[in-house]
Short mmCIF file of C-alpha atoms and ligand atoms in Angstrom, two decimals:
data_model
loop_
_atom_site.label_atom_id
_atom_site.label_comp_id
_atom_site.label_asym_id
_atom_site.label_seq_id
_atom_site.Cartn_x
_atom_site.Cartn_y
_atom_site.Cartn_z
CA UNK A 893 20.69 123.76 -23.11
CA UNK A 894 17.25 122.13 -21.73
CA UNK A 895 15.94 125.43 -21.67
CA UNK A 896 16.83 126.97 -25.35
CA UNK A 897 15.43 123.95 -26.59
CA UNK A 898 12.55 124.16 -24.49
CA UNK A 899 12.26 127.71 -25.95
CA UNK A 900 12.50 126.92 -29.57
CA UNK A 901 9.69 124.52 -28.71
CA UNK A 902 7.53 126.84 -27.45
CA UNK A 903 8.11 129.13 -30.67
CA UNK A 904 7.38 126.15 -32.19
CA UNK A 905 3.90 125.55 -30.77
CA UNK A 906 3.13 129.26 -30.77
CA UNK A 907 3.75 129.75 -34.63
CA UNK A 908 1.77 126.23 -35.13
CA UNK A 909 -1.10 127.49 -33.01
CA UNK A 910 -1.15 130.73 -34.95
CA UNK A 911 -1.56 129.18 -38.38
CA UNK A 912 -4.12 126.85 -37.25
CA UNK A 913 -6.46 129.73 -36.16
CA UNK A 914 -5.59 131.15 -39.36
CA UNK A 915 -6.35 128.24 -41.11
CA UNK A 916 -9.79 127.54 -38.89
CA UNK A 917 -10.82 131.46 -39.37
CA UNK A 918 -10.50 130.81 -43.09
CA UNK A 919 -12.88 127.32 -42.90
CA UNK A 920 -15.51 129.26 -40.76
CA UNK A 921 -15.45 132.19 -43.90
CA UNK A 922 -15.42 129.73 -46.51
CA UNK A 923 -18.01 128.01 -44.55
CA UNK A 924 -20.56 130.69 -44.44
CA UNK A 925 -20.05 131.55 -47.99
CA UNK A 926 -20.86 128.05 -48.48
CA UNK A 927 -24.18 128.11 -46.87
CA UNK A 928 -25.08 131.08 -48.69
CA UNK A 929 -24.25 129.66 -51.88
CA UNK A 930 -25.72 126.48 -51.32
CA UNK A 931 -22.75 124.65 -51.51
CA UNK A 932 -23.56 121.16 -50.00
CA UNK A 933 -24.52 118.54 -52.22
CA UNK A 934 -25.79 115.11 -51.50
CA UNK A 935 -24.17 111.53 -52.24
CA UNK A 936 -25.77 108.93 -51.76
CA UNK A 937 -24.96 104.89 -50.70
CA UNK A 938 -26.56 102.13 -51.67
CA UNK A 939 -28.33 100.05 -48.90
CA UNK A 940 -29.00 96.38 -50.07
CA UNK A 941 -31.77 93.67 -48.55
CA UNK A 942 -29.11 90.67 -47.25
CA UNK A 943 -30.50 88.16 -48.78
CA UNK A 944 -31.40 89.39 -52.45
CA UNK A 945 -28.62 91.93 -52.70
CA UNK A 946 -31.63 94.43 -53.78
CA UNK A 947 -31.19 98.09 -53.32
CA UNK A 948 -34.05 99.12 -50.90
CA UNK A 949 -32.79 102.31 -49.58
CA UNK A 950 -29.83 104.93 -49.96
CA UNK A 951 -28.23 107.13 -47.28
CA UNK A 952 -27.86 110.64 -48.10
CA UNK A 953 -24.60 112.06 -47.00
CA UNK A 954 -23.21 115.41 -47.80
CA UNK A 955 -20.79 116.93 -49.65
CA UNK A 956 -18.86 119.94 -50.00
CA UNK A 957 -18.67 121.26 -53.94
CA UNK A 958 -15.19 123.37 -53.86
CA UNK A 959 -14.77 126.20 -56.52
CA UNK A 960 -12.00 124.40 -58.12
CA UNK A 961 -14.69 121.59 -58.85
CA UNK A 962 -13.35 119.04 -56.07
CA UNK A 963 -15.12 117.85 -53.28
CA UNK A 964 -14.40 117.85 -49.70
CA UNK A 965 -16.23 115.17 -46.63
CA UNK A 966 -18.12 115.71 -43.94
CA UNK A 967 -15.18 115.02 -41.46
CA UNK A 968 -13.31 118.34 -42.71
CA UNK A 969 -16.09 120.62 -41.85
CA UNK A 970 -19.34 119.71 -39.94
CA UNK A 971 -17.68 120.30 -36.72
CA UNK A 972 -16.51 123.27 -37.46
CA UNK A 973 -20.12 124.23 -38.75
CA UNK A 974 -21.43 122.69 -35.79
CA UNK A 975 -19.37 125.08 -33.68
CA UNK A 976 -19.76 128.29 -35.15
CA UNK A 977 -24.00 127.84 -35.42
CA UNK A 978 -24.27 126.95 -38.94
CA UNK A 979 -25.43 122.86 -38.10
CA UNK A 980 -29.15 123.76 -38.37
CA UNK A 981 -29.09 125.42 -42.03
CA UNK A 982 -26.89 123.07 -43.48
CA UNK A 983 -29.10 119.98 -42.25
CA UNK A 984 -32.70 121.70 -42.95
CA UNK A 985 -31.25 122.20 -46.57
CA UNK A 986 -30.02 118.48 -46.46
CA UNK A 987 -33.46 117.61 -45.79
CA UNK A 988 -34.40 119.23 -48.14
CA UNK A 989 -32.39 118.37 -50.78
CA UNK A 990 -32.72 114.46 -49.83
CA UNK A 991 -36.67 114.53 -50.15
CA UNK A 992 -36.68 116.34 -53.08
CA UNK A 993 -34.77 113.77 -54.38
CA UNK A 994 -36.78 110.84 -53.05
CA UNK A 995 -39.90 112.57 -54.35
CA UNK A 996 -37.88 112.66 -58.08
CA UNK A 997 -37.30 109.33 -58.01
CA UNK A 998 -40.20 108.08 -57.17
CA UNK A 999 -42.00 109.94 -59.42
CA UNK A 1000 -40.02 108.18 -62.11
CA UNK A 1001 -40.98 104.72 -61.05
CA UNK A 1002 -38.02 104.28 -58.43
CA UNK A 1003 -39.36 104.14 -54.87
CA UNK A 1004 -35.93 104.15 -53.30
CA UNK A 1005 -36.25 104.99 -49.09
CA UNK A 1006 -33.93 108.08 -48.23
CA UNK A 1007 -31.84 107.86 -44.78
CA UNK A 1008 -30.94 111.61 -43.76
CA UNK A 1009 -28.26 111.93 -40.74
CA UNK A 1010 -29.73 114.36 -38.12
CA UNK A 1011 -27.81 115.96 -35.28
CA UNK A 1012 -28.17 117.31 -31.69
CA UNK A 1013 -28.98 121.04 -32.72
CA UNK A 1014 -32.28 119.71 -34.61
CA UNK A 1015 -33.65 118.59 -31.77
CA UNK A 1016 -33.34 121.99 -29.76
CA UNK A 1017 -36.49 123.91 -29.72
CA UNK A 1018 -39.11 120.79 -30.52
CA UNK A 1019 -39.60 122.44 -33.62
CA UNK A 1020 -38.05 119.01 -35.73
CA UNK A 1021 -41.38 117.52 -35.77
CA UNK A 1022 -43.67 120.46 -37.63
CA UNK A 1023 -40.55 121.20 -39.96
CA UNK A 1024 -40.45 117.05 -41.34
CA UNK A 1025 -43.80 117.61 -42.17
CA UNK A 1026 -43.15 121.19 -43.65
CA UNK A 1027 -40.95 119.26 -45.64
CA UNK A 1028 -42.28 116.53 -46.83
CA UNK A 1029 -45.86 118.58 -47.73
CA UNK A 1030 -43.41 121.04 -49.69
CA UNK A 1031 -41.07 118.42 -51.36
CA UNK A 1032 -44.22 115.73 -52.35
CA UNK A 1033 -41.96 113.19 -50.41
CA UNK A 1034 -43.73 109.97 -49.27
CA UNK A 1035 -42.93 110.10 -45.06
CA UNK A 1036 -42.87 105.82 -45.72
CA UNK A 1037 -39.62 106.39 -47.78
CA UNK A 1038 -38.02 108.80 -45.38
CA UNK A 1039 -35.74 107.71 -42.51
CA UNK A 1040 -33.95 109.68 -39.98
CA UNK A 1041 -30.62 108.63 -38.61
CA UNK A 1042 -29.71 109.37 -35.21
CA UNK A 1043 -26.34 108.65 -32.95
CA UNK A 1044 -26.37 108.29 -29.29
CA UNK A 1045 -24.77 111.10 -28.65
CA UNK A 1046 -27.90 113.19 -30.42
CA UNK A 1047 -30.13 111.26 -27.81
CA UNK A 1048 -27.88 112.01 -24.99
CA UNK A 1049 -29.17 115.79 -25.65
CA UNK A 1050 -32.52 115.49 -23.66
CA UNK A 1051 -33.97 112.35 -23.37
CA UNK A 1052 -37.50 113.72 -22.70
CA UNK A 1053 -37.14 116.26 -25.48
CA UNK A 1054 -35.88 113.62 -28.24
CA UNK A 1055 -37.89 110.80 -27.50
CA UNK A 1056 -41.17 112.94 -27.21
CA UNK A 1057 -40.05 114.50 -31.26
CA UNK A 1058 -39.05 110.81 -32.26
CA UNK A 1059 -42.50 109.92 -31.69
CA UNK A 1060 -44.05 112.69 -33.28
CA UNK A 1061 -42.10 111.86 -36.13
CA UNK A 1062 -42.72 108.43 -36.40
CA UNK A 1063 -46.77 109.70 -35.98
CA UNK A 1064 -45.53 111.36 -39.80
CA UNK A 1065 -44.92 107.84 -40.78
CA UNK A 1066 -41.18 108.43 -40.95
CA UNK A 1067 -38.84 105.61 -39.71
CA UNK A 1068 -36.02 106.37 -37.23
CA UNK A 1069 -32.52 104.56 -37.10
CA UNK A 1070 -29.75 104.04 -34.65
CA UNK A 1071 -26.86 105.12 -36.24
CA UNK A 1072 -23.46 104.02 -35.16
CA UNK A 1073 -24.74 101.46 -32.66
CA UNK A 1074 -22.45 100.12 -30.39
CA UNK A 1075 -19.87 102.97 -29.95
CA UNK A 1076 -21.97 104.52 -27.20
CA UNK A 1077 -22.02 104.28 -23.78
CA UNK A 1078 -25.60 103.08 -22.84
CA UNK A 1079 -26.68 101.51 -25.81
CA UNK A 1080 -28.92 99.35 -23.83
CA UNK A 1081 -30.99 101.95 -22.27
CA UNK A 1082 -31.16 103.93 -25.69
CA UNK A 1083 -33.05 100.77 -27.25
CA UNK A 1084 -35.46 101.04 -24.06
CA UNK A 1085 -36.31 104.32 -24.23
CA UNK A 1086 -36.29 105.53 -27.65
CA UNK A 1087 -38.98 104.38 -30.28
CA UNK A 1088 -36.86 103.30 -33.50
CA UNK A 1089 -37.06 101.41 -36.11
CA UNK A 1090 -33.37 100.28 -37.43
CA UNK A 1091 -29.87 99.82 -35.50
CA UNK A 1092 -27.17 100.15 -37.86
CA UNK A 1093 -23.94 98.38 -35.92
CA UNK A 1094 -21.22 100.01 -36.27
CA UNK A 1095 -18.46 99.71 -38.77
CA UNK A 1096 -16.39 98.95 -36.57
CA UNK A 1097 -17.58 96.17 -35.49
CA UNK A 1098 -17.78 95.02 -39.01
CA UNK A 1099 -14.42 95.30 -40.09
CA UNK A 1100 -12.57 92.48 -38.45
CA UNK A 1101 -15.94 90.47 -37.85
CA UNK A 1102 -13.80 87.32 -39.79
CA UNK A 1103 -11.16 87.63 -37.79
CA UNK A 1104 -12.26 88.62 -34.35
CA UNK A 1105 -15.10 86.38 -32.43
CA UNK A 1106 -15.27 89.15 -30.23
CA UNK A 1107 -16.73 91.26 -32.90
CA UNK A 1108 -18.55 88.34 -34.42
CA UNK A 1109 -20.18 87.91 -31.00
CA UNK A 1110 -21.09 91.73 -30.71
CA UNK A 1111 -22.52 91.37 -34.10
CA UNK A 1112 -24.56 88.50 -33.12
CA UNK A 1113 -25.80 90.07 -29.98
CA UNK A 1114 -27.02 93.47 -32.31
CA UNK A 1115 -29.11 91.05 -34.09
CA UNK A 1116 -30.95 88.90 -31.16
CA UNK A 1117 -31.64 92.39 -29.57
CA UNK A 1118 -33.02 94.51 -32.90
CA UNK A 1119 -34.97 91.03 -32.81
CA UNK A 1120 -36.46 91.38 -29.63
CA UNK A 1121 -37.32 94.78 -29.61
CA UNK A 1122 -38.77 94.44 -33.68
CA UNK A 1123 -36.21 96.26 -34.89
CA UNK A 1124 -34.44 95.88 -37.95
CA UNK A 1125 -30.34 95.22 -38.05
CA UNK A 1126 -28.52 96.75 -40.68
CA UNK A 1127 -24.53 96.10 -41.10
CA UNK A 1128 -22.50 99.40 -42.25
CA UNK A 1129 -18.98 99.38 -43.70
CA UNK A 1130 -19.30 95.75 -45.68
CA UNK A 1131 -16.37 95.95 -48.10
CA UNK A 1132 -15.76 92.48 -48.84
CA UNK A 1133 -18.44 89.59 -50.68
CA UNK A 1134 -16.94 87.03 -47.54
CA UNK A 1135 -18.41 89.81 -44.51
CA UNK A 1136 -21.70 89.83 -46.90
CA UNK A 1137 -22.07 86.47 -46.40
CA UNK A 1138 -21.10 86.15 -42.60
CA UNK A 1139 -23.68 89.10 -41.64
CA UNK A 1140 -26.14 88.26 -43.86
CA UNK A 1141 -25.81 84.83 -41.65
CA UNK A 1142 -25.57 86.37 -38.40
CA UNK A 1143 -29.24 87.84 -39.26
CA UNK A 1144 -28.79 91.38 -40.52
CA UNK A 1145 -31.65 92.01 -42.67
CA UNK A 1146 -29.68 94.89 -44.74
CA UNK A 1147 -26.08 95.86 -45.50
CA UNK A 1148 -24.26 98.92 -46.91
CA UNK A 1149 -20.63 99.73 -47.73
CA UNK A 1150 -17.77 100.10 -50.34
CA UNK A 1151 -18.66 96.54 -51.15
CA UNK A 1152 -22.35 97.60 -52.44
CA UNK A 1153 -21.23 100.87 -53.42
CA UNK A 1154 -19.32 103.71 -52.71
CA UNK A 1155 -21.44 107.25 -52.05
CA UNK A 1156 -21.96 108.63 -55.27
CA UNK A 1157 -24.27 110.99 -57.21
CA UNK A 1158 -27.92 110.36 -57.45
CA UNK A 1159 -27.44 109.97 -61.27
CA UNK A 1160 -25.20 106.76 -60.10
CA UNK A 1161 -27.90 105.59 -58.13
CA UNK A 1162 -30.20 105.54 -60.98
CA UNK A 1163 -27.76 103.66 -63.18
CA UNK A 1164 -27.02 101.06 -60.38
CA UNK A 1165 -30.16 99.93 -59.79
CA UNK A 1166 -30.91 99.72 -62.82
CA UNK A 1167 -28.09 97.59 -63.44
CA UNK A 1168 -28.87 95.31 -60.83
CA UNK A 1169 -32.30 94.87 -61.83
CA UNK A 1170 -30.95 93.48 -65.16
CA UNK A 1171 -28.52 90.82 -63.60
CA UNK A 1172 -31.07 90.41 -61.16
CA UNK A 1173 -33.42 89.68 -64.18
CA UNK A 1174 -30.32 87.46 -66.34
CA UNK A 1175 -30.70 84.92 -63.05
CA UNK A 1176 -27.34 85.88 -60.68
CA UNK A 1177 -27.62 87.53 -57.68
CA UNK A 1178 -25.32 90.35 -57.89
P1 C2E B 1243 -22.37 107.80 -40.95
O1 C2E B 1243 -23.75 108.36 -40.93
O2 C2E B 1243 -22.09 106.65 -40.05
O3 C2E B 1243 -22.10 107.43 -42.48
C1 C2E B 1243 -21.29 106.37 -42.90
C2 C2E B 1243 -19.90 106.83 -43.27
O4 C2E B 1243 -19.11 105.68 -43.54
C3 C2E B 1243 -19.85 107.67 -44.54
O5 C2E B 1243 -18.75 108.57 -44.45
C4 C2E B 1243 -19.56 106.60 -45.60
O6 C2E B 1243 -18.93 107.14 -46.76
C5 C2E B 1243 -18.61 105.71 -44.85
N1 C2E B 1243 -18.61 104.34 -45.37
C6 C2E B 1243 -19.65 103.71 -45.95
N2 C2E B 1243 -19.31 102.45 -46.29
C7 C2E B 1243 -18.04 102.28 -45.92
C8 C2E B 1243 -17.12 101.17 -46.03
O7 C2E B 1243 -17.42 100.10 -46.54
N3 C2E B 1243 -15.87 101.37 -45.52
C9 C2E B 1243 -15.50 102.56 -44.94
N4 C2E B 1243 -14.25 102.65 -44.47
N5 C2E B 1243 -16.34 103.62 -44.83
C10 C2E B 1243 -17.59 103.47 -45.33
P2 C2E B 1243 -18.90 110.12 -44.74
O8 C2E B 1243 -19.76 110.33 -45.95
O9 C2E B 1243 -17.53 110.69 -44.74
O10 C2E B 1243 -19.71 110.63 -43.50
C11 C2E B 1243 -19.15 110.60 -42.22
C12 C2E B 1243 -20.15 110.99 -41.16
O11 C2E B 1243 -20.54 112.35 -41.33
C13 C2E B 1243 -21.45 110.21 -41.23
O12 C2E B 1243 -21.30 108.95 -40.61
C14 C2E B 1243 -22.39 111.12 -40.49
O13 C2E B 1243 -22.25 110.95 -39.10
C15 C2E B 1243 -21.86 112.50 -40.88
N6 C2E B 1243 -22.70 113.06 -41.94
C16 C2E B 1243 -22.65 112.87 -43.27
N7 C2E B 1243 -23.58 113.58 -43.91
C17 C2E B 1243 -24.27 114.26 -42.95
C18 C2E B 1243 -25.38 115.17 -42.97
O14 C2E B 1243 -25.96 115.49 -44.02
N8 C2E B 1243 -25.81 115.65 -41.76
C19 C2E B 1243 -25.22 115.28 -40.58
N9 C2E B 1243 -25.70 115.80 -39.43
N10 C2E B 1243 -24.18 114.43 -40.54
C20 C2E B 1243 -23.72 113.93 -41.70
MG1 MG B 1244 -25.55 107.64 -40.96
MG1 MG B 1245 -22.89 105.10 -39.16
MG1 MG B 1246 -20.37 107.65 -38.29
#
């Protein structure tokens, strides 16, 4: 009896496992169509100053455009890019794409700074360096509005290696951030060693910071530390005015989330700051 179940189980698994490499085979076609076509789009969030509520920057995060029109996350298919070589073209057009933008805007009187998430596979090679500045010559970008996100785990890769790159970078005049900070497992020799210019704590630290000290106090320690190293603390995933207020309190000198705005098209953007400006303008703060 234990056994035929057992069985049926296993024919179970085996016809699950067999549609999920269908189903992954099909992502990894669709996928390279996709960087063919130049699929990816950009979104981007709002970043505000803590105090004024004042956009100041905008993280560029990407998109998927779908033929039916729809649009799918990052979370459904950069691993799967990342796994079957297709990381590097997708984030060099990202690049792209982001200063192009940041060069656009500018240009019409909107000096917004662009955050671009890199990963691991841009560091391979040393080559990240010469191609920023490939970029920005070719876009018209101004290296003071461009920032470069990076996660631990892309400075895990090769200390020597990364750290040597983040400096020629920053030599470009392009800021680096921590993204993701906290979540880790040496944060604390990450802030020695790496030259940066922004930690972004982690949302989830943020998202019971009202209800649990413990989270409060890891939020308070993120600050004293960006402090004492001169780096700037920025608070990710704020969805509610009462966390504004706390973190804005605790010392983070910029916030961004669902609260400020969601990621939307750089059209949005426009319109948002512009909005802003006008309240801003009318007296209130938001
Ligand atoms: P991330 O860089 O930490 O970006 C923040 C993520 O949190 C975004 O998800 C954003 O939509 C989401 N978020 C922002 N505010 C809130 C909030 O208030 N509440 C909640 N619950 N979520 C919020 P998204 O766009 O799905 O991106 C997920 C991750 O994918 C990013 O995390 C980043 O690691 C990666 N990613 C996105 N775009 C790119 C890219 O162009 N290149 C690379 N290498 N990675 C990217
Ligand atoms: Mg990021
Ligand atoms: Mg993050
Ligand atoms: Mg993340």
């Amino acid at each position: 009896r234990a056994k035929e179940s057992g069985g049926a189980q296993f024919r179970f698994y085996a016809a699950d496992m067999k549609l999920r490499a269908q189903q992954t085979a099909t992502l990894d076609a669709e996928l390279r169509h996709a960087v063919e076509n130049d699929e990816f789009e950009l979104h981007y969030q709002p970043q505000v100053d803590a105090e004024s509520h004042r956009v100041v920057g905008v993280e560029a995060l990407i998109r998927w455009r779908l033929a039916d029109g729809s649009l799918r996350g990052p979370g459904a298919f950069l691993q799967r890019a990342e796994a079957i070589g297709l990381m590097l073209p997708i984030n060099t057009a990202v690049l792209e794409k982001a200063c192009r933008q940041q060069a656009a805007w500018r240009d019409a009187g909107l000096p917004l700074r662009v955050s671009v998430n890199l990963s691991p596979v841009q560091f391979r090679g040393g080559a990240l360096p010469l191609q920023v500045a490939r970029i920005l010559a070719e876009t018209g970008a101004d290296a003071g509005l461009l920032d470069l996100e990076l996660t631990e785990t892309t400075m895990m890769e090769d200390l020597a290696v990364v750290a040597d790159q983040l400096a020629e970078i920053r030599a470009l005049g392009v800021s680096i951030s921590i993204d993701d900070f906290g979540t880790g497992f040496s944060s604390l020799s990450y802030v020695k060693r790496f030259p940066a210019d922004r930690l972004k704590i982690d949302q989830s630290f943020v998202r019971d910071v009202l209800k649990n000290p413990a989270d409060a106090a890891i939020v308070r320690t993120v600050v004293t530390l960006g402090a004492s190293f001169g780096m700037t603390v920025v608070a990710e995933g704020v969805e509610t005015a009462r966390q504004a207020v706390f973190l804005a309190e605790a010392g983070c000198a910029e916030l961004q989330g669902y609260h400020f705005g969601r990621p939307m098209p750089a059209d949005d953007i426009e319109r948002l700051v512009a909005a802003r400006a006008q309240r801003q303008r009318a007296g209130g703060k938001r």
